[in-house]
PDB file of C-alpha atoms and ligand atoms in Angstrom:
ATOM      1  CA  UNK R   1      29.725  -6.669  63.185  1.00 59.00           C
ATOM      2  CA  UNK R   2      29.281  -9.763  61.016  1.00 85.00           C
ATOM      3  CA  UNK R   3      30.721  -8.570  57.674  1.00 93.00           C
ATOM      4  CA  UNK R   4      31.056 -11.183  55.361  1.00 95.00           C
ATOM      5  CA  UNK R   5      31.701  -9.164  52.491  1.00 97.00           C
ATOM      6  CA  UNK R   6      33.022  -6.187  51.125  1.00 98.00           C
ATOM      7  CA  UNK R   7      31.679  -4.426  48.108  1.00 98.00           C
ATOM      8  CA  UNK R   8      33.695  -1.716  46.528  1.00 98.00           C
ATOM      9  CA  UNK R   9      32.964   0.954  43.888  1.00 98.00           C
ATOM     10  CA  UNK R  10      35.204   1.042  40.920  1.00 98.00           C
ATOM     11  CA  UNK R  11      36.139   4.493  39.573  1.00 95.00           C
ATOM     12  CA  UNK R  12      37.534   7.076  42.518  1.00 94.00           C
ATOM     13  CA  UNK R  13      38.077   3.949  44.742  1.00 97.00           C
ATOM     14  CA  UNK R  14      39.530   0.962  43.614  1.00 98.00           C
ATOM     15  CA  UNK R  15      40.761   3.750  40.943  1.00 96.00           C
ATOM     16  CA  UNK R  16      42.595   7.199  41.544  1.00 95.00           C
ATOM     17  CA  UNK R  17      40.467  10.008  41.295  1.00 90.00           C
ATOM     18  CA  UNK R  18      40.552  11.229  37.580  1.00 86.00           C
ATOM     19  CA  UNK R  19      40.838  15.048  37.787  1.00 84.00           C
ATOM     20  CA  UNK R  20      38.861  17.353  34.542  1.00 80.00           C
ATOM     21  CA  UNK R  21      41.310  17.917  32.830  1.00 86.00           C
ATOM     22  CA  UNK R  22      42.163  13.997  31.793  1.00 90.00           C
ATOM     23  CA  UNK R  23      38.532  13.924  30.497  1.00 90.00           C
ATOM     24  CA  UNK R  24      38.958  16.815  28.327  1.00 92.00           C
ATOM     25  CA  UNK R  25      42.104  15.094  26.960  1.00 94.00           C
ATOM     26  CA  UNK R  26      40.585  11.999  26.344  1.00 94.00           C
ATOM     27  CA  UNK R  27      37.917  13.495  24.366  1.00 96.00           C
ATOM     28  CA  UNK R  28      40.601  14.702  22.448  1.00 97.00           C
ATOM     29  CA  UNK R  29      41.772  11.714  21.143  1.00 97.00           C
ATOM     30  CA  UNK R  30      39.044  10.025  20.402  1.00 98.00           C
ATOM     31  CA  UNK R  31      37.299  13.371  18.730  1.00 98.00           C
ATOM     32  CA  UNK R  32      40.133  13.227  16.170  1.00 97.00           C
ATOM     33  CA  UNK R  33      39.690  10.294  13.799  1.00 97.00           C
ATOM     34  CA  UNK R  34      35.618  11.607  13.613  1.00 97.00           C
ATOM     35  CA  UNK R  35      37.061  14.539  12.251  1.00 96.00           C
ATOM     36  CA  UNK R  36      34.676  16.229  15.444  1.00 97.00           C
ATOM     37  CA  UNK R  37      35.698  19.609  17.841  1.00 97.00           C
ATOM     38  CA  UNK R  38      36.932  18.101  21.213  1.00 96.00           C
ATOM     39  CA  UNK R  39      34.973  19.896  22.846  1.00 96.00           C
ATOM     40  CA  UNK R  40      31.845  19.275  20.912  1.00 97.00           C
ATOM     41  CA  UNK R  41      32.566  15.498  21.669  1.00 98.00           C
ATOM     42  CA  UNK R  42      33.517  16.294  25.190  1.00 96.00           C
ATOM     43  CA  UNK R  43      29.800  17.358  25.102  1.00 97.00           C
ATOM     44  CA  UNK R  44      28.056  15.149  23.462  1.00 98.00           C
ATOM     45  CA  UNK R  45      30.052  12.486  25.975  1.00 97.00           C
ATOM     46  CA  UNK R  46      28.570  14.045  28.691  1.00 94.00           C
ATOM     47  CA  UNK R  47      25.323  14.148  28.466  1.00 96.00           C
ATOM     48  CA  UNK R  48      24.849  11.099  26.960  1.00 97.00           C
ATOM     49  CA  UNK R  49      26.602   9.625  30.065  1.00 96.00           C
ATOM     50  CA  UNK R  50      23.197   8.176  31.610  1.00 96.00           C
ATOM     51  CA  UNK R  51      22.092   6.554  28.362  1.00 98.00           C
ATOM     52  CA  UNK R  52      25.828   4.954  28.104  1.00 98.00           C
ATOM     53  CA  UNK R  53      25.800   4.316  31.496  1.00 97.00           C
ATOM     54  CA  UNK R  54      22.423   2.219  31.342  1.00 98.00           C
ATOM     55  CA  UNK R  55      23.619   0.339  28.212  1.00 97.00           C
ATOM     56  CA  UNK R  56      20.655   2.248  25.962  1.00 98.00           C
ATOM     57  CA  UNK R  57      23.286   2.973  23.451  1.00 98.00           C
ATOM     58  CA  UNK R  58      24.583  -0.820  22.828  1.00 96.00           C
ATOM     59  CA  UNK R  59      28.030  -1.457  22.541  1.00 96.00           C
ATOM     60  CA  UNK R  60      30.795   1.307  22.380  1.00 97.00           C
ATOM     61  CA  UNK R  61      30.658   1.525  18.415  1.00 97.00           C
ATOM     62  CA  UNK R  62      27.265   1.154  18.442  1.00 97.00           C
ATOM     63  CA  UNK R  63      27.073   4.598  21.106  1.00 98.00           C
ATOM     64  CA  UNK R  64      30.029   6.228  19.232  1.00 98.00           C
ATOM     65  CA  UNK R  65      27.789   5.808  16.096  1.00 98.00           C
ATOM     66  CA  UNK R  66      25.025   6.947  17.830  1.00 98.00           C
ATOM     67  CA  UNK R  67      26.598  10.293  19.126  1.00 98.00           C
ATOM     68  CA  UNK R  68      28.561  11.073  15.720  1.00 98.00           C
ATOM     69  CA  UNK R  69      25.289  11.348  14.227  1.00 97.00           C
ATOM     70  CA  UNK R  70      23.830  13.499  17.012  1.00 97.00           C
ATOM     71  CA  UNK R  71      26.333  16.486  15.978  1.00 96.00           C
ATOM     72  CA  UNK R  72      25.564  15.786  11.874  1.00 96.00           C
ATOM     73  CA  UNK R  73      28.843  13.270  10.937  1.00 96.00           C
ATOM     74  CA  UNK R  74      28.372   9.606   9.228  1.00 95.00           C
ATOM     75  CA  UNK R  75      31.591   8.222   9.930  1.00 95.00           C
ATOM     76  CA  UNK R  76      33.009   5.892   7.800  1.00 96.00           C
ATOM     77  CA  UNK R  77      33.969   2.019   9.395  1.00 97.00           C
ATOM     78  CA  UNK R  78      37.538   3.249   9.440  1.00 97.00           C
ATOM     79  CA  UNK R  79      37.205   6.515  11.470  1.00 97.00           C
ATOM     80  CA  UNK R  80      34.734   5.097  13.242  1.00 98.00           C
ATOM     81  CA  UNK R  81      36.794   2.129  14.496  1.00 98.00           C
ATOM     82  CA  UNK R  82      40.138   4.312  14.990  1.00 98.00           C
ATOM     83  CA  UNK R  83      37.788   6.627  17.286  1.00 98.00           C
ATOM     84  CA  UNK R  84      36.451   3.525  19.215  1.00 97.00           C
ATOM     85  CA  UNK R  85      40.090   2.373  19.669  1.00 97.00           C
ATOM     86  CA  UNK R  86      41.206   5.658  20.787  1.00 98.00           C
ATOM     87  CA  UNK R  87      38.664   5.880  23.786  1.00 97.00           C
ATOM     88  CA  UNK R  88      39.449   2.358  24.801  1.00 96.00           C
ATOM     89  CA  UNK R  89      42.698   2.767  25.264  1.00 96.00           C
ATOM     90  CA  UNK R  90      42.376   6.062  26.896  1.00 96.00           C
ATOM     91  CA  UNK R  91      39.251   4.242  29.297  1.00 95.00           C
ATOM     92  CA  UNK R  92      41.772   1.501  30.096  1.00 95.00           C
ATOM     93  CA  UNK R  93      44.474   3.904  31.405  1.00 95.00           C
ATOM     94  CA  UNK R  94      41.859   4.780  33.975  1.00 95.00           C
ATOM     95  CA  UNK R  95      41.466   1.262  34.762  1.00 96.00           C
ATOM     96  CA  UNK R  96      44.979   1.401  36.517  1.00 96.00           C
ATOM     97  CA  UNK R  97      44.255   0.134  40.064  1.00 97.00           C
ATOM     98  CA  UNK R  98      45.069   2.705  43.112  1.00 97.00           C
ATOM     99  CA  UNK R  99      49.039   1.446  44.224  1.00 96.00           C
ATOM    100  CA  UNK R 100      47.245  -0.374  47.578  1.00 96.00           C
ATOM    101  CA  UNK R 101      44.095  -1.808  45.784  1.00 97.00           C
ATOM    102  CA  UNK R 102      45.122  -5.147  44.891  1.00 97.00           C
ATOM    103  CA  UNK R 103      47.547  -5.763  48.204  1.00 97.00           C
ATOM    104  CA  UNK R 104      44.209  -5.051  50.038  1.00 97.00           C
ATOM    105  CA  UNK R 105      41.704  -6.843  47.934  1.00 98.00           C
ATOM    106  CA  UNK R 106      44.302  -9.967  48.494  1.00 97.00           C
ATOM    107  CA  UNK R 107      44.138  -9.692  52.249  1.00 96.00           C
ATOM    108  CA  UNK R 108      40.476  -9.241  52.342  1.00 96.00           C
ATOM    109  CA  UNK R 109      40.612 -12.086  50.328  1.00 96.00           C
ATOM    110  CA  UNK R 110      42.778 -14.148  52.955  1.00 95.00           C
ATOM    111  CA  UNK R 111      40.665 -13.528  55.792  1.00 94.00           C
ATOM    112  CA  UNK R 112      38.097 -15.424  54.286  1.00 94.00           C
ATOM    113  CA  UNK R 113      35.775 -12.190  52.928  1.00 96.00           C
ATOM    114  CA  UNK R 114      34.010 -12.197  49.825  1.00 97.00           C
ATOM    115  CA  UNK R 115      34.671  -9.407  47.592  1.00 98.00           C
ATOM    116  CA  UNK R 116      32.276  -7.284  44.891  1.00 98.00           C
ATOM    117  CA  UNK R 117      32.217  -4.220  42.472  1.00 98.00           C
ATOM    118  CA  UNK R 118      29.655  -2.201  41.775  1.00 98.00           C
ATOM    119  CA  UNK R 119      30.541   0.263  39.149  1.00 98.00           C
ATOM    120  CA  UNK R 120      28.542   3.120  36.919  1.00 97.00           C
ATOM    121  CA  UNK R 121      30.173   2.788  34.426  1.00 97.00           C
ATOM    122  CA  UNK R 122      29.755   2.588  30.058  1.00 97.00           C
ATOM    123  CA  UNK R 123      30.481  -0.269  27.843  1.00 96.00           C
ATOM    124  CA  UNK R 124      34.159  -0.253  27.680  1.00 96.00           C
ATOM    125  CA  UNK R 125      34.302  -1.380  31.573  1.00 97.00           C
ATOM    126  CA  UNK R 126      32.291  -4.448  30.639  1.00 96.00           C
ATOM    127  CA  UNK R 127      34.427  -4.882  27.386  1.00 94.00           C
ATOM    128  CA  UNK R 128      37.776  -4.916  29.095  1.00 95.00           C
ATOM    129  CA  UNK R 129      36.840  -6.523  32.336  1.00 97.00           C
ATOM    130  CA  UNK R 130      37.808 -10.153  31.666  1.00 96.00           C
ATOM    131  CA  UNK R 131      41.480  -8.353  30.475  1.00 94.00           C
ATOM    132  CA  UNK R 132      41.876  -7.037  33.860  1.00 95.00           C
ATOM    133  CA  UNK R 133      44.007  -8.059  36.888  1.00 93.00           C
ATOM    134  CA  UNK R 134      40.803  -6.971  39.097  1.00 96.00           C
ATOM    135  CA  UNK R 135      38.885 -10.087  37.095  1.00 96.00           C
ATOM    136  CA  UNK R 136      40.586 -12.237  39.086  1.00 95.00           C
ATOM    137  CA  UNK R 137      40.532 -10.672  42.766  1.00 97.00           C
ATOM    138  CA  UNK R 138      36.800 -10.480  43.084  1.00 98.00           C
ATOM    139  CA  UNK R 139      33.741 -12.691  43.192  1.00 98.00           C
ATOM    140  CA  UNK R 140      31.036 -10.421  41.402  1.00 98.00           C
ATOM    141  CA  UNK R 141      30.500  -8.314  39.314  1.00 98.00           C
ATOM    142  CA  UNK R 142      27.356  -5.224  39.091  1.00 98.00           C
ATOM    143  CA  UNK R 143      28.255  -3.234  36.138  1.00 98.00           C
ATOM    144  CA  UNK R 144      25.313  -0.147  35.435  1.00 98.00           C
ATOM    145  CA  UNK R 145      25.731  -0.912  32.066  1.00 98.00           C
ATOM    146  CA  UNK R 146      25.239  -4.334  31.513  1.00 98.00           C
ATOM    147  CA  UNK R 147      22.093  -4.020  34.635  1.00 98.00           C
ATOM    148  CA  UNK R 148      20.171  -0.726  32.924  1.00 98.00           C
ATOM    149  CA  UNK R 149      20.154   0.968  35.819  1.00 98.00           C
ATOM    150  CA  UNK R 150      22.621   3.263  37.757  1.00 97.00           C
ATOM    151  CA  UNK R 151      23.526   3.859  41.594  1.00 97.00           C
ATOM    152  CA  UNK R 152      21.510   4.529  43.820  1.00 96.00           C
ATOM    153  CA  UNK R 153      18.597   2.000  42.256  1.00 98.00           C
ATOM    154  CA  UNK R 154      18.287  -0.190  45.613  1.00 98.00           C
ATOM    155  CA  UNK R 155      18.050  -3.305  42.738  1.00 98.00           C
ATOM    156  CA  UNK R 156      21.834  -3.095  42.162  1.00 98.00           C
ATOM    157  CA  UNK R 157      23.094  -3.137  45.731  1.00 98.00           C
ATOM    158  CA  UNK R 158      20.388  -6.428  46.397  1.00 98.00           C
ATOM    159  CA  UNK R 159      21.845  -7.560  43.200  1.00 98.00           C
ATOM    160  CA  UNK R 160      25.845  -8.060  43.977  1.00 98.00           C
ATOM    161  CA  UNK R 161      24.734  -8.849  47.271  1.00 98.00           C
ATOM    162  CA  UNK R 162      22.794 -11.842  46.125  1.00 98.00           C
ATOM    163  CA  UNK R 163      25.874 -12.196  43.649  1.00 98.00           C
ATOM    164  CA  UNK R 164      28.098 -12.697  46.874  1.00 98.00           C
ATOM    165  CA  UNK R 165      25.176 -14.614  48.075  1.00 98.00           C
ATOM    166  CA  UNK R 166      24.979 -12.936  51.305  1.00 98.00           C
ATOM    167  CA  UNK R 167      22.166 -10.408  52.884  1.00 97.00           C
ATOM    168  CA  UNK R 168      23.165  -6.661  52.266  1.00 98.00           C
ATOM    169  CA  UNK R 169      23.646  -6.526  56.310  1.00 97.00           C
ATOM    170  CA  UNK R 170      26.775  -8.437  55.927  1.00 96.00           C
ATOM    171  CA  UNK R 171      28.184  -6.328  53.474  1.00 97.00           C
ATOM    172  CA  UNK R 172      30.845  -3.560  53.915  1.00 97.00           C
ATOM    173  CA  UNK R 173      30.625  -1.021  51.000  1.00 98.00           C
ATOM    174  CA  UNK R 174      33.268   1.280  50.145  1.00 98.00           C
ATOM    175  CA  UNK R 175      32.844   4.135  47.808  1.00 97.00           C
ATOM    176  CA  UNK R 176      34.180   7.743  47.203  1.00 95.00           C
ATOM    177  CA  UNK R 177      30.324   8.854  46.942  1.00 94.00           C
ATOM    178  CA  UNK R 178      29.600   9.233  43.424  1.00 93.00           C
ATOM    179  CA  UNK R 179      26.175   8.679  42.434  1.00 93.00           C
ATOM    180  CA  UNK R 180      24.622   8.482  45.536  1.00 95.00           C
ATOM    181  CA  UNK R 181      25.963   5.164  46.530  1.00 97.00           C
ATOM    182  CA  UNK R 182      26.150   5.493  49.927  1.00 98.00           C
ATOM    183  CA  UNK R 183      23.144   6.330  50.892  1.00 97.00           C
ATOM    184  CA  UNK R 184      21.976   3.655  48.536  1.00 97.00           C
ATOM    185  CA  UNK R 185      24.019   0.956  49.662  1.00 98.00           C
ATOM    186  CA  UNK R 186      22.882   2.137  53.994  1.00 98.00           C
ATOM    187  CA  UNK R 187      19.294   2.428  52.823  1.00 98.00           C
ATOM    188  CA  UNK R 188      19.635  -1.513  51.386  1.00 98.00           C
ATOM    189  CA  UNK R 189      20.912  -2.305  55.140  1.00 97.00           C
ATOM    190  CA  UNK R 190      24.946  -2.260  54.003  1.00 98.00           C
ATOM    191  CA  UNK R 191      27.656  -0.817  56.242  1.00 97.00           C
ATOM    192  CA  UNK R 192      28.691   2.723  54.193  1.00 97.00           C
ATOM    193  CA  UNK R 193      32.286   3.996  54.467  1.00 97.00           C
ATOM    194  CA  UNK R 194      33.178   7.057  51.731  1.00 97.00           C
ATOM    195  CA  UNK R 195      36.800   6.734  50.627  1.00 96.00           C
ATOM    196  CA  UNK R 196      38.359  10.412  51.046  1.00 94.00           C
ATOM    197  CA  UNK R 197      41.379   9.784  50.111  1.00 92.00           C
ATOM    198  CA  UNK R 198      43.992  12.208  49.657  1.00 89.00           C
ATOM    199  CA  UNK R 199      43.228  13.044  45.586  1.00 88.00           C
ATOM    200  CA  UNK R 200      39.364  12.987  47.040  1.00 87.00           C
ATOM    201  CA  UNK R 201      39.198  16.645  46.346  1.00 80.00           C
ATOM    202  CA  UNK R 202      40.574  16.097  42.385  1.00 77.00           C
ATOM    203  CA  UNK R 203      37.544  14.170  41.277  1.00 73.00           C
ATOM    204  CA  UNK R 204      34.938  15.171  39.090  1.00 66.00           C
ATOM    205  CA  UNK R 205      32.880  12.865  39.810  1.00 61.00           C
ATOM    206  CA  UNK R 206      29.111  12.747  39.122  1.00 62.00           C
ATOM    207  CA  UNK R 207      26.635  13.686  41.665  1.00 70.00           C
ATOM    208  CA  UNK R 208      29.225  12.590  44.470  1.00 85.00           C
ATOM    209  CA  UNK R 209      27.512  13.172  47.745  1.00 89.00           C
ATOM    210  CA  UNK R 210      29.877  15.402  49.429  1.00 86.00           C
ATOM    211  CA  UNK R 211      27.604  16.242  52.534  1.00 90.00           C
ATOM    212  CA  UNK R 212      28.209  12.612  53.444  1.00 94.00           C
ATOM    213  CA  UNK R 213      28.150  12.693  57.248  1.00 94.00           C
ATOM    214  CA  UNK R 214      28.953   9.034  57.631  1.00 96.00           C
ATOM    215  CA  UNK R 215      31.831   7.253  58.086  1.00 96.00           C
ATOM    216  CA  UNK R 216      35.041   7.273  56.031  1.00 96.00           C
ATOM    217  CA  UNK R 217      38.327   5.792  55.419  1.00 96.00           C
ATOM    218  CA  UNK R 218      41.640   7.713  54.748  1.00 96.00           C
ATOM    219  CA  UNK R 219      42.878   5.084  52.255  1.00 97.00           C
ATOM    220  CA  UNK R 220      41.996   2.361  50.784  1.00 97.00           C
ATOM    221  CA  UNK R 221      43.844  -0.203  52.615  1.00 97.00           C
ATOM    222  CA  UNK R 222      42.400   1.339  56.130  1.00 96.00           C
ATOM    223  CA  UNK R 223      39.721  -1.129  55.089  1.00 97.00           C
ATOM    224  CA  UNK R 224      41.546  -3.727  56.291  1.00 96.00           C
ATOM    225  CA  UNK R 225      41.517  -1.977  60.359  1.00 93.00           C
ATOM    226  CA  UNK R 226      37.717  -2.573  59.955  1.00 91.00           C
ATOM    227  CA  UNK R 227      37.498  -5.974  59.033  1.00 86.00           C
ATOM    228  CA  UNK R 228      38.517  -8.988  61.379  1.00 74.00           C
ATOM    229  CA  UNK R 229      40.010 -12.450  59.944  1.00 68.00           C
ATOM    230  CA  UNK R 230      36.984 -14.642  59.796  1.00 61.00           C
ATOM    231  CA  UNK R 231      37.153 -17.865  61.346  1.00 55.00           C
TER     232      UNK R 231
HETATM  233 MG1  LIG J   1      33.341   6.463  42.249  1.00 80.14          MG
END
């Protein structure tokens, strides 16, 4: 095959799998300076995770502001900041690469592919991503959030594949399934692999398709047994 380039979700694949329990936790923390139930905020995190996820809620304050009112509370600039800071530095502990991810990425690199992420994901992705060591390992960049629109719309897979700049038939894409994405990515003419990895099974992941009947990879780094050096 003549794969050019290799486009990669973010959370569950370049990521470890981030098992229920962490989310509940995380709401914790940045429930308490609003003064607001963890679970209640757990909630109201939840279902506002399309609107977040689209970038219909601005910026993170601007959504935390947003969803404090939802459930009644005004928060002050103070709380309101110390709640924003809380969930970014709980976000950015799930930005913590897999242990093979970048050793991968820089191979794939070496042999001459082009490299992408496509990510659902809320503001604080976008926020941190010129803070991260990923920044540097890959060319583009299709964050839901900053697009308004989340996986499978067929505009986001033609998008980092014009990003790359090369067709969606030359592109590998790599993904642990969430959101449809591979069956997105094969109905824009890209070659699907799902990532099962061995904490596959922890993930909570939303609307993963687990009846995937297509290809996968074991770990991350098997990426690299389907991709020859290019010339
Ligand atoms: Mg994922």
């Amino acid at each position: 095959m003549a794969v050019t380039a290799v486009v990669f979700d973010f959370f569950g694949t370049l990521t470890p799998s981030t098992p229920a329990g962490v989310w509940d936790d995380h709401a914790a923390r940045s429930a308490a300076p609003l003064g607001l139930p963890a679970g209640v905020w757990r909630a109201a995190l939840d279902s506002s995770f399309p609107e977040r996820a689209t970038g219909r809620l601005g910026d993170l304050a601007a959504a935390f502001r947003t969803l404090a009112r939802r459930n009644g509370l005004d928060p002050g600039d103070e709380a309101l900041a110390a709640a924003c800071a809380a969930r970014l530095a709980a976000q950015r502990e799930l930005f913590a690469l897999r242990a093979d991810a970048v050793p991968t990425l820089s191979e794939l690199r070496a042999r001459g592919l082009r490299l992408g992420v496509l990510s659902d994901c809320t503001a604080e992705l976008a926020e941190s991503w010129s803070q991260l060591p990923l920044a540097e390992l890959v060319d583009a960049r299709v964050l839901s959030c900053e697009e308004g629109r989340r996986k499978p719309d067929p505009e986001l897979f033609h998008l980092i594949a014009r990003r790359l700049g090369v067709a969606p038939q030359d592109c590998v894409y790599v993904g642990d399934g969430g959101g449809h994405e591979l069956t997105g990515a094969t109905a824009c003419g890209m070659r699907a692999f799902m990532l099962r990895a061995a904490d596959w099974a922890d993930n909570e992941a939303h609307s993963r398709e687990d009846d995937w009947s297509g290809p996968s990879l074991p770990s991350l780094s098997d990426v690299l047994s389907l991709l020859p050096r290019l010339p």
